[in-house]
Amino acid sequence: MVKNYIRNLKAISNNARWFLAGNILHWMGLAAFRLLFNLYLQENGWTKTEIGYTISLVAWGAFLVAIPAALLLD
């Protein structure tokens, strides 16, 4: 099973590898930003509930933007 995975991984083109590497780095950077943002809010006296609401509002905002964007792209 592992040999099959490695063989398939070697078959990926260089452009796809660069895309995957960039994607991994992007999400790692985003995770670091979110962690630091949460610590920043906590350090400024926000409660965990307020921080949770803020994070959920960001997710809802992305959702509300994604729906019209998907319709426009379709």
PDB file of C-alpha atoms in Angstrom, residues 2-73:
ATOM      1  CA  VAL A   2       2.800   2.436   0.887  1.00  0.00           C
ATOM      2  CA  LYS A   3       4.757   1.498  -2.247  1.00  0.00           C
ATOM      3  CA  ASN A   4       1.669   2.177  -4.353  1.00  0.00           C
ATOM      4  CA  TYR A   5       1.254   5.587  -2.683  1.00  0.00           C
ATOM      5  CA  ILE A   6       4.900   6.505  -3.283  1.00  0.00           C
ATOM      6  CA  ARG A   7       4.697   5.377  -6.917  1.00  0.00           C
ATOM      7  CA  ASN A   8       1.601   7.531  -7.461  1.00  0.00           C
ATOM      8  CA  LEU A   9       3.269  10.451  -5.710  1.00  0.00           C
ATOM      9  CA  LYS A  10       6.257  10.245  -8.048  1.00  0.00           C
ATOM     10  CA  ALA A  11       3.913  10.291 -11.057  1.00  0.00           C
ATOM     11  CA  ILE A  12       2.641  13.786 -10.213  1.00  0.00           C
ATOM     12  CA  SER A  13       3.919  16.555 -12.486  1.00  0.00           C
ATOM     13  CA  ASN A  14       6.214  19.301 -11.181  1.00  0.00           C
ATOM     14  CA  ASN A  15       3.486  21.929 -11.529  1.00  0.00           C
ATOM     15  CA  ALA A  16       1.133  19.841  -9.399  1.00  0.00           C
ATOM     16  CA  ARG A  17       3.873  19.357  -6.788  1.00  0.00           C
ATOM     17  CA  TRP A  18       4.495  23.105  -6.648  1.00  0.00           C
ATOM     18  CA  PHE A  19       0.768  23.711  -6.338  1.00  0.00           C
ATOM     19  CA  LEU A  20       0.455  21.224  -3.475  1.00  0.00           C
ATOM     20  CA  ALA A  21       3.524  22.633  -1.715  1.00  0.00           C
ATOM     21  CA  GLY A  22       2.180  26.172  -2.064  1.00  0.00           C
ATOM     22  CA  ASN A  23      -1.217  25.090  -0.818  1.00  0.00           C
ATOM     23  CA  ILE A  24       0.322  23.420   2.241  1.00  0.00           C
ATOM     24  CA  LEU A  25       2.374  26.524   3.020  1.00  0.00           C
ATOM     25  CA  HIS A  26      -0.680  28.744   2.533  1.00  0.00           C
ATOM     26  CA  TRP A  27      -2.781  26.781   5.010  1.00  0.00           C
ATOM     27  CA  MET A  28       0.087  26.572   7.509  1.00  0.00           C
ATOM     28  CA  GLY A  29       0.417  30.358   7.351  1.00  0.00           C
ATOM     29  CA  LEU A  30      -3.319  30.802   7.759  1.00  0.00           C
ATOM     30  CA  ALA A  31      -3.337  28.496  10.790  1.00  0.00           C
ATOM     31  CA  ALA A  32      -0.484  30.479  12.355  1.00  0.00           C
ATOM     32  CA  PHE A  33      -2.335  33.746  11.688  1.00  0.00           C
ATOM     33  CA  ARG A  34      -5.540  32.430  13.257  1.00  0.00           C
ATOM     34  CA  LEU A  35      -3.659  31.228  16.318  1.00  0.00           C
ATOM     35  CA  LEU A  36      -1.919  34.564  16.772  1.00  0.00           C
ATOM     36  CA  PHE A  37      -5.170  36.451  16.143  1.00  0.00           C
ATOM     37  CA  ASN A  38      -6.942  34.412  18.823  1.00  0.00           C
ATOM     38  CA  LEU A  39      -4.089  35.058  21.266  1.00  0.00           C
ATOM     39  CA  TYR A  40      -4.182  38.763  20.385  1.00  0.00           C
ATOM     40  CA  LEU A  41      -7.908  38.981  21.088  1.00  0.00           C
ATOM     41  CA  GLN A  42      -7.510  37.056  24.333  1.00  0.00           C
ATOM     42  CA  GLU A  43      -4.655  39.331  25.419  1.00  0.00           C
ATOM     43  CA  ASN A  44      -6.882  42.376  24.807  1.00  0.00           C
ATOM     44  CA  GLY A  45      -9.461  41.075  27.254  1.00  0.00           C
ATOM     45  CA  TRP A  46     -11.942  39.377  24.951  1.00  0.00           C
ATOM     46  CA  THR A  47     -13.776  36.442  26.473  1.00  0.00           C
ATOM     47  CA  LYS A  48     -13.684  33.024  24.866  1.00  0.00           C
ATOM     48  CA  THR A  49     -17.321  33.464  23.876  1.00  0.00           C
ATOM     49  CA  GLU A  50     -16.590  36.735  22.073  1.00  0.00           C
ATOM     50  CA  ILE A  51     -13.621  35.173  20.292  1.00  0.00           C
ATOM     51  CA  GLY A  52     -15.820  32.243  19.257  1.00  0.00           C
ATOM     52  CA  TYR A  53     -18.453  34.605  17.877  1.00  0.00           C
ATOM     53  CA  THR A  54     -15.787  36.501  15.945  1.00  0.00           C
ATOM     54  CA  ILE A  55     -14.407  33.310  14.401  1.00  0.00           C
ATOM     55  CA  SER A  56     -17.881  32.105  13.491  1.00  0.00           C
ATOM     56  CA  LEU A  57     -18.722  35.470  11.910  1.00  0.00           C
ATOM     57  CA  VAL A  58     -15.630  35.159   9.712  1.00  0.00           C
ATOM     58  CA  ALA A  59     -16.824  31.707   8.617  1.00  0.00           C
ATOM     59  CA  TRP A  60     -20.357  32.967   7.958  1.00  0.00           C
ATOM     60  CA  GLY A  61     -18.983  35.902   5.993  1.00  0.00           C
ATOM     61  CA  ALA A  62     -16.965  33.554   3.790  1.00  0.00           C
ATOM     62  CA  PHE A  63     -20.055  31.417   3.286  1.00  0.00           C
ATOM     63  CA  LEU A  64     -22.221  34.389   2.344  1.00  0.00           C
ATOM     64  CA  VAL A  65     -19.627  35.594  -0.166  1.00  0.00           C
ATOM     65  CA  ALA A  66     -19.039  32.113  -1.611  1.00  0.00           C
ATOM     66  CA  ILE A  67     -22.675  31.533  -2.590  1.00  0.00           C
ATOM     67  CA  PRO A  68     -23.033  34.574  -4.897  1.00  0.00           C
ATOM     68  CA  ALA A  69     -19.497  34.031  -6.197  1.00  0.00           C
ATOM     69  CA  ALA A  70     -20.373  30.454  -7.156  1.00  0.00           C
ATOM     70  CA  LEU A  71     -23.514  31.655  -8.915  1.00  0.00           C
ATOM     71  CA  LEU A  72     -21.559  34.304 -10.799  1.00  0.00           C
ATOM     72  CA  LEU A  73     -18.929  31.786 -11.882  1.00  0.00           C
TER      73      LEU A  73
END
